XYZ file of C-alpha atoms in Angstrom:
522
model
C 48.343 -7.967 44.771
C 48.782 -11.310 46.503
C 45.184 -12.194 45.980
C 45.698 -11.666 42.199
C 48.914 -13.644 42.080
C 47.598 -16.670 43.963
C 44.945 -17.756 41.323
C 47.703 -17.190 38.629
C 50.182 -19.408 40.405
C 47.761 -22.273 40.991
C 46.485 -22.047 37.386
C 50.142 -22.241 36.105
C 50.935 -25.162 38.416
C 47.633 -26.884 37.088
C 48.570 -26.489 33.471
C 52.318 -27.547 34.074
C 51.091 -30.879 35.576
C 48.285 -31.274 32.917
C 50.870 -30.972 30.136
C 53.212 -33.321 31.854
C 50.684 -36.041 32.503
C 49.035 -35.585 29.131
C 52.360 -36.306 27.567
C 52.856 -39.389 29.504
C 49.417 -40.590 28.846
C 49.811 -39.772 25.148
C 52.993 -41.863 25.003
C 51.272 -44.826 26.661
C 48.378 -44.498 24.124
C 50.831 -44.484 21.369
C 52.686 -47.516 22.602
C 49.218 -49.293 22.960
C 48.263 -48.384 19.350
C 51.614 -49.489 18.050
C 51.699 -52.734 20.100
C 48.387 -53.653 18.389
C 50.110 -53.646 15.061
C 52.971 -55.975 15.847
C 53.351 -59.134 17.706
C 55.856 -58.409 20.527
C 58.080 -61.188 21.988
C 60.292 -61.228 25.021
C 63.974 -60.831 24.720
C 64.756 -64.387 25.895
C 63.230 -65.978 23.004
C 65.759 -64.027 20.642
C 68.564 -65.847 22.214
C 67.416 -69.182 20.669
C 67.416 -67.860 17.225
C 70.042 -69.411 14.750
C 69.029 -67.427 11.661
C 70.040 -63.929 12.784
C 72.911 -63.852 10.214
C 70.043 -63.664 7.587
C 68.217 -60.908 9.143
C 68.524 -57.093 9.639
C 68.570 -56.017 13.175
C 67.213 -52.645 14.178
C 67.997 -51.839 17.951
C 67.434 -49.069 20.324
C 70.884 -48.026 21.389
C 69.992 -46.461 24.796
C 67.081 -48.748 25.541
C 68.812 -51.949 24.574
C 72.622 -51.829 24.035
C 73.606 -49.753 27.180
C 72.994 -51.242 30.628
C 72.329 -47.806 32.297
C 69.336 -45.753 31.396
C 71.014 -42.402 32.316
C 72.390 -40.221 29.621
C 73.938 -37.658 32.070
C 77.542 -39.346 32.214
C 77.863 -38.925 28.408
C 76.855 -35.319 28.336
C 78.922 -34.395 31.354
C 81.929 -35.816 29.274
C 80.992 -33.541 26.475
C 80.602 -30.471 28.815
C 83.753 -30.987 30.610
C 86.017 -32.131 27.675
C 84.716 -29.866 24.919
C 83.153 -26.995 26.899
C 85.342 -26.738 30.055
C 84.673 -26.925 33.790
C 82.072 -24.014 33.708
C 79.665 -25.910 31.449
C 80.175 -28.897 33.702
C 79.062 -26.934 36.761
C 76.012 -25.527 34.886
C 74.987 -28.953 33.802
C 75.437 -30.404 37.297
C 73.352 -27.532 38.723
C 70.451 -27.898 36.215
C 70.393 -31.741 36.399
C 67.443 -31.633 38.927
C 65.468 -29.731 36.389
C 66.677 -32.131 33.539
C 65.308 -35.107 35.571
C 61.962 -33.233 36.405
C 60.900 -32.180 32.813
C 60.885 -35.653 31.054
C 63.229 -37.651 28.798
C 62.770 -35.442 25.678
C 62.831 -32.020 27.149
C 65.574 -33.013 29.506
C 67.666 -34.365 26.454
C 67.064 -30.953 24.639
C 68.289 -29.016 27.731
C 71.460 -31.012 28.144
C 72.087 -30.726 24.418
C 71.833 -26.954 24.693
C 74.083 -26.747 27.613
C 76.751 -28.974 26.228
C 76.968 -27.938 22.499
C 75.994 -24.428 22.147
C 78.969 -22.419 20.842
C 81.170 -25.486 20.281
C 83.165 -25.411 16.985
C 81.742 -28.342 14.905
C 84.972 -29.002 12.907
C 87.042 -29.467 15.941
C 84.568 -31.517 18.092
C 86.514 -34.932 18.635
C 84.855 -35.972 22.039
C 82.570 -38.428 20.044
C 85.611 -40.282 18.711
C 88.331 -39.573 21.304
C 86.634 -39.547 24.746
C 83.257 -41.245 24.637
C 84.136 -44.665 23.352
C 85.776 -45.486 26.598
C 82.640 -44.770 28.510
C 80.343 -46.362 26.061
C 82.211 -49.626 26.185
C 81.982 -49.791 29.942
C 78.209 -49.488 29.551
C 77.682 -52.196 26.778
C 75.826 -55.297 27.950
C 77.854 -58.324 26.998
C 74.617 -60.694 26.557
C 72.771 -58.367 24.245
C 75.702 -57.428 22.204
C 76.438 -61.073 21.351
C 72.952 -61.279 19.931
C 73.211 -58.094 18.021
C 76.518 -59.091 16.541
C 75.055 -62.184 15.118
C 72.851 -60.115 12.924
C 73.441 -59.933 9.150
C 72.978 -56.208 8.998
C 72.908 -53.999 12.157
C 71.082 -50.666 12.545
C 71.375 -48.641 15.716
C 68.631 -46.097 16.537
C 69.483 -43.532 18.903
C 67.912 -40.493 20.501
C 71.423 -38.977 21.048
C 73.130 -36.408 18.655
C 74.805 -38.555 15.887
C 78.122 -36.797 16.481
C 78.266 -38.339 20.008
C 77.529 -41.966 19.190
C 78.168 -42.708 15.458
C 81.936 -43.195 15.604
C 81.688 -45.617 18.382
C 78.950 -47.585 16.860
C 80.490 -47.768 13.391
C 84.319 -48.066 14.221
C 84.321 -50.065 17.495
C 81.088 -52.133 17.233
C 80.878 -52.375 13.413
C 77.238 -51.328 13.283
C 76.309 -50.910 9.636
C 73.996 -48.008 9.936
C 73.309 -45.374 12.644
C 70.017 -43.560 12.889
C 70.596 -40.438 15.143
C 69.806 -36.695 15.351
C 71.775 -34.109 13.634
C 72.839 -30.959 15.325
C 72.176 -27.680 13.662
C 75.192 -25.568 12.795
C 75.593 -21.839 12.193
C 78.794 -20.269 10.816
C 80.611 -23.526 11.754
C 79.345 -23.635 15.412
C 76.757 -25.861 17.009
C 73.609 -23.834 18.095
C 72.601 -26.528 20.631
C 69.403 -27.640 18.766
C 68.737 -30.975 17.264
C 67.017 -31.953 13.987
C 64.517 -34.693 13.622
C 65.719 -38.025 12.199
C 65.234 -38.393 8.407
C 63.391 -41.897 8.453
C 62.859 -42.120 4.624
C 66.543 -41.666 3.897
C 67.359 -44.096 6.585
C 65.125 -46.857 5.308
C 66.770 -46.410 1.839
C 70.093 -46.946 3.219
C 68.978 -49.911 5.226
C 67.690 -51.664 2.057
C 71.113 -51.099 0.344
C 74.288 -53.157 0.924
C 73.844 -56.493 2.639
C 70.882 -58.565 1.470
C 68.801 -59.588 4.539
C 65.358 -61.094 4.035
C 63.494 -59.994 7.164
C 63.915 -57.106 9.576
C 63.886 -57.649 13.341
C 63.409 -54.880 15.847
C 64.786 -54.919 19.363
C 63.542 -52.108 21.720
C 63.428 -51.299 25.377
C 59.973 -51.527 26.934
C 57.880 -48.200 26.383
C 60.955 -46.729 24.557
C 59.783 -46.635 20.948
C 61.983 -44.155 19.219
C 60.582 -44.242 15.597
C 57.428 -45.970 14.683
C 58.136 -45.592 10.917
C 61.250 -47.586 11.243
C 59.616 -50.355 13.412
C 56.651 -50.500 10.994
C 59.103 -52.253 8.563
C 59.944 -54.914 11.185
C 58.477 -58.437 10.746
C 59.156 -59.234 14.544
C 59.719 -57.081 17.523
C 61.432 -58.185 20.759
C 61.182 -56.234 24.035
C 64.037 -55.913 26.535
C 62.890 -55.020 30.202
C 64.718 -53.414 32.886
C 64.925 -56.538 34.685
C 66.722 -58.216 31.717
C 69.359 -55.371 31.646
C 69.781 -55.661 35.340
C 71.349 -58.997 34.907
C 73.806 -58.174 32.168
C 77.511 -58.223 32.600
C 79.898 -55.566 31.260
C 81.401 -56.535 27.856
C 84.795 -57.866 28.523
C 87.780 -56.305 26.761
C 88.626 -59.684 24.869
C 85.309 -59.428 23.151
C 85.701 -55.974 21.777
C 85.236 -56.181 17.971
C 87.964 -53.514 17.698
C 90.458 -52.975 20.503
C 90.301 -49.583 22.305
C 93.978 -48.573 22.614
C 93.626 -44.811 22.368
C 91.236 -42.469 24.263
C 91.551 -38.999 25.515
C 89.873 -36.683 28.099
C 90.746 -35.766 31.688
C 88.134 -37.541 33.664
C 89.116 -41.070 34.868
C 85.617 -41.818 36.511
C 82.206 -42.390 35.100
C 80.733 -38.901 35.833
C 77.226 -39.840 37.283
C 75.496 -36.959 39.022
C 76.989 -37.952 42.469
C 80.425 -38.637 41.094
C 80.590 -35.283 39.328
C 79.381 -33.405 42.364
C 82.158 -35.047 44.474
C 84.649 -34.430 41.819
C 83.814 -30.567 41.424
C 84.019 -30.243 45.285
C 87.451 -31.872 45.319
C 89.020 -29.778 42.610
C 90.049 -26.749 44.807
C 91.427 -29.230 47.545
C 93.051 -31.282 44.702
C 94.902 -28.249 43.111
C 96.313 -27.255 46.507
C 97.512 -30.813 47.133
C 99.120 -30.872 43.744
C 101.006 -27.612 44.424
C 102.154 -29.027 47.660
C 103.396 -32.224 46.244
C 105.293 -30.381 43.440
C 106.812 -28.191 46.088
C 108.039 -31.095 48.187
C 109.594 -32.912 45.202
C 111.453 -29.685 43.948
C 112.779 -28.528 47.266
C 113.585 -31.676 49.327
C 116.137 -34.472 48.803
C 114.907 -37.985 47.849
C 115.437 -39.401 51.341
C 113.113 -36.772 52.775
C 110.620 -36.225 49.929
C 109.851 -39.742 49.156
C 108.154 -40.443 52.756
C 106.420 -37.086 52.616
C 104.887 -37.830 49.246
C 103.830 -41.244 50.500
C 102.168 -39.579 53.479
C 100.343 -37.098 51.093
C 98.720 -40.038 49.309
C 101.033 -41.094 46.630
C 101.531 -44.818 46.317
C 104.541 -46.251 44.928
C 105.606 -50.039 44.571
C 108.894 -51.252 43.112
C 110.790 -54.283 42.626
C 114.174 -55.139 41.080
C 116.543 -58.082 40.423
C 119.022 -58.772 43.301
C 121.998 -58.282 41.056
C 120.832 -54.785 40.201
C 120.225 -53.991 43.882
C 123.835 -54.866 44.699
C 125.602 -53.237 41.859
C 127.745 -50.013 42.511
C 126.171 -46.813 41.709
C 128.019 -46.197 38.495
C 127.222 -43.461 35.956
C 126.335 -43.741 32.346
C 123.747 -46.489 32.685
C 120.738 -46.458 30.306
C 117.114 -47.268 31.603
C 114.280 -47.959 28.940
C 110.821 -47.555 30.223
C 107.525 -47.759 28.759
C 105.442 -44.591 29.083
C 102.504 -44.059 31.271
C 102.722 -40.296 32.275
C 105.439 -37.555 32.320
C 106.330 -38.601 35.801
C 107.835 -41.954 34.702
C 111.554 -40.812 34.964
C 110.900 -38.885 38.196
C 109.539 -42.106 40.063
C 112.398 -44.093 38.684
C 114.755 -41.476 40.342
C 112.898 -41.877 43.524
C 113.336 -45.710 43.377
C 117.050 -45.413 42.521
C 117.561 -42.423 44.792
C 119.734 -40.677 42.424
C 119.362 -38.043 39.787
C 118.701 -39.134 36.210
C 118.607 -37.276 32.915
C 115.301 -37.884 30.834
C 115.069 -37.404 27.154
C 111.648 -36.707 25.746
C 110.130 -36.370 22.299
C 108.109 -33.275 23.220
C 107.617 -31.501 26.473
C 105.843 -28.195 27.358
C 107.784 -25.387 28.860
C 105.809 -25.600 32.107
C 106.764 -29.285 32.594
C 110.364 -28.550 32.148
C 110.225 -25.827 34.616
C 108.696 -27.826 37.375
C 110.772 -30.999 36.634
C 113.163 -31.863 39.564
C 115.473 -33.722 37.180
C 117.048 -32.620 34.018
C 115.160 -33.028 30.767
C 116.394 -32.785 27.239
C 114.329 -32.720 24.200
C 114.957 -35.037 21.135
C 115.214 -33.174 17.820
C 113.548 -36.033 15.839
C 116.772 -36.052 13.619
C 118.273 -39.527 14.114
C 121.981 -38.402 13.742
C 121.717 -35.405 16.063
C 119.655 -37.307 18.601
C 122.100 -40.143 18.661
C 125.110 -37.928 19.216
C 123.150 -35.992 21.990
C 122.261 -39.092 23.824
C 125.753 -40.463 23.888
C 126.959 -37.332 25.386
C 124.352 -37.308 27.945
C 125.384 -40.827 28.970
C 128.843 -39.546 29.668
C 127.338 -37.116 32.190
C 125.070 -39.574 34.171
C 122.359 -42.189 33.890
C 119.802 -41.737 31.190
C 116.109 -42.694 31.168
C 114.366 -42.978 27.835
C 110.845 -43.881 26.854
C 111.046 -45.241 23.299
C 107.246 -45.287 22.705
C 107.400 -41.558 22.252
C 103.964 -40.978 23.846
C 101.841 -42.327 26.622
C 99.167 -45.029 26.342
C 96.564 -45.539 29.098
C 95.286 -49.038 28.136
C 97.141 -52.265 28.721
C 99.077 -51.938 25.318
C 102.629 -50.998 24.382
C 103.331 -48.985 21.305
C 106.291 -49.675 18.991
C 109.591 -49.014 20.431
C 111.876 -46.677 18.457
C 115.158 -48.563 18.157
C 117.561 -45.717 18.597
C 118.124 -46.434 22.266
C 119.704 -49.845 21.401
C 122.729 -48.128 19.703
C 123.582 -45.976 22.832
C 124.918 -48.551 25.270
C 126.079 -52.171 25.289
C 123.706 -52.978 28.095
C 120.392 -51.508 29.096
C 117.902 -52.027 31.940
C 114.239 -52.360 30.938
C 111.730 -50.821 33.305
C 108.111 -51.860 33.347
C 105.839 -49.138 34.604
C 102.170 -49.038 35.325
C 99.877 -46.269 36.956
C 96.523 -45.951 38.400
C 94.351 -42.843 38.875
C 90.916 -42.540 40.341
C 89.850 -39.055 39.322
C 91.941 -37.422 36.571
C 94.042 -38.734 33.828
C 97.612 -37.251 33.934
C 97.965 -37.461 30.006
C 96.219 -35.630 27.119
C 96.422 -35.557 23.403
C 93.998 -32.681 22.627
C 94.207 -30.609 25.859
C 96.855 -28.458 27.402
C 99.876 -30.731 27.969
C 101.310 -28.225 30.505
C 98.615 -29.290 33.063
C 99.404 -33.061 32.628
C 101.490 -33.392 35.884
C 99.137 -31.165 37.823
C 96.065 -33.200 36.910
C 97.866 -36.466 37.709
C 99.001 -35.036 41.318
C 95.308 -33.796 41.866
C 94.211 -37.448 42.369
C 93.822 -38.174 46.096
C 95.507 -41.705 45.854
C 97.388 -42.146 42.542
C 99.398 -45.377 42.304
C 102.728 -46.046 40.497
C 104.258 -49.409 40.050
C 107.824 -50.086 38.708
C 109.661 -53.260 37.769
C 113.236 -53.060 36.993
C 113.946 -56.110 34.902
C 117.267 -58.060 34.164
C 119.669 -56.204 31.949
C 119.632 -56.826 28.152
C 122.746 -57.018 26.077
C 122.628 -54.939 22.908
C 125.703 -56.696 21.403
C 125.651 -60.341 20.596
C 128.494 -62.372 22.259
C 128.293 -64.968 19.577
C 129.397 -64.703 15.916
C 125.828 -64.230 14.718
C 125.666 -60.418 14.981
C 122.584 -60.227 12.962
C 120.434 -61.613 15.912
C 121.043 -58.348 17.882
C 120.128 -55.669 15.275
C 118.676 -52.544 16.711
C 115.075 -53.554 15.571
C 115.690 -56.990 17.237
C 116.790 -55.308 20.586
C 113.811 -52.818 20.444
C 111.273 -55.579 19.885
C 112.928 -57.772 22.538
C 112.892 -55.041 25.154
C 109.236 -54.288 24.241
C 108.368 -57.985 24.695
C 110.123 -58.190 28.085
C 108.213 -55.269 29.356
C 105.048 -56.485 27.935
C 105.353 -59.920 29.642
C 106.225 -58.275 32.945
C 103.067 -56.045 32.862
C 100.657 -58.473 31.021
C 100.407 -55.771 28.335
C 99.910 -56.523 24.522
C 102.666 -55.318 22.158
C 101.403 -53.258 19.095
C 103.177 -51.704 16.078
C 101.161 -48.444 16.499
C 103.311 -45.186 16.791
C 102.975 -41.866 18.287
C 101.748 -40.386 15.061
C 98.969 -42.841 14.855
C 97.635 -41.895 18.335
C 97.690 -38.102 17.804
C 96.162 -38.361 14.269
C 93.253 -40.343 15.715
C 92.815 -38.279 18.947
C 93.928 -34.768 18.027
C 94.164 -34.519 14.221
C 97.874 -33.693 14.540
C 101.358 -35.323 14.966
C 101.505 -34.349 18.571
C 104.605 -32.023 18.508
C 104.661 -29.433 21.148
C 106.236 -26.193 20.573
C 109.102 -25.360 22.917
C 108.386 -21.625 23.104
């Protein structure tokens, strides 16, 4: 039996390597044939062109725009955020096979693992999660060149639902040539369709009038020869060129990235993903221990223990505030980074606070060591309730109404300015190295647990000088509720170096989750 299996084994091994090497040889021959049709030029000569605004630029997204050549981090985000931890584990375990079988087959395997059984209508990872990771991989030098083009066309081998929203909305690319995913009964089946080149060429010819077409491709990364056959010139970008590119700075983003979702705070490379998955059981136990300490021990005891467990907290406050008596009924107005903002403020002040929230899951209410009260979103009822709470003790409120991860402040609701004659603004910032402690489309009851699962989360609080809500002069119009709200927002923004916006909670949730972000109390 062994003698019969041995020739079969070597025969199968021979045909495997024959097909693998034949595929590579075929691609090289195709590249050689295609290169004989066009005159290829180096990427550096494109930098000197001053007439790009009159040209149509067709560029390879993975081979040119992104600095990294690995697609694994993007599919890991899809697997973890859209499919759950089990898909992420399967993708990690099968990654050696993906790396072995070649680019095209490896891509098909990752698509099958990540998309099979995912509901197409509710898939929002391409718009809510991936833009953050894509931005961090865009080369600043090549983007400046592409951005000068009159009409810009991105050609990608990725599924179109992954990359189209980022290219169109954030980079302002006119056309995206990607691969459609097959759908059955409203669910992805994990298979990709070929690009429809003919329809794409018709779309490129419409709209902006551009005389000639220029192709920009990665070396030996020709995605679509039919598209490139319409190019008058083709420029090659080598790995050495990409190696020297810098990350696109935030101030050069065509559209600011203010909102993004997802739990993972790291770029999930294969090594980072493996380390993260190994940390999860230890991180969960660490989060439970931290919660138990905060719930069962007084501030003087719990604070040093939590610091010993890895939580980092820095705080500063004006001298006058440090020396003021511990009176009740004071209003603290904070910007919102995570659900733990009022809790960390209580640790700094070493006294109990009452936190009012716009929406909070039942789980978060149960594990909160301080009193939390929900707002009803009815102005008169909320105003009456907040005044009653101020009679009971100090009150902390986050008038943004929702969290924002990036260095931006959302519009402050002016209701807080009518509650007290003086308020203390609190500028809050936080840092995590594995998991985000906020979500728009996921389970909000796990927000605090995910934040506390980080090995070394950092919190920074700055208590600012008090702000009067009543004008001491005769010009009472200068201190209207809207004026006070905008003034407090500006003070916190200046203290943190954040940019103030007029965006609201509703804007965030409509973009990231397709709803208004109201959590049921039951």
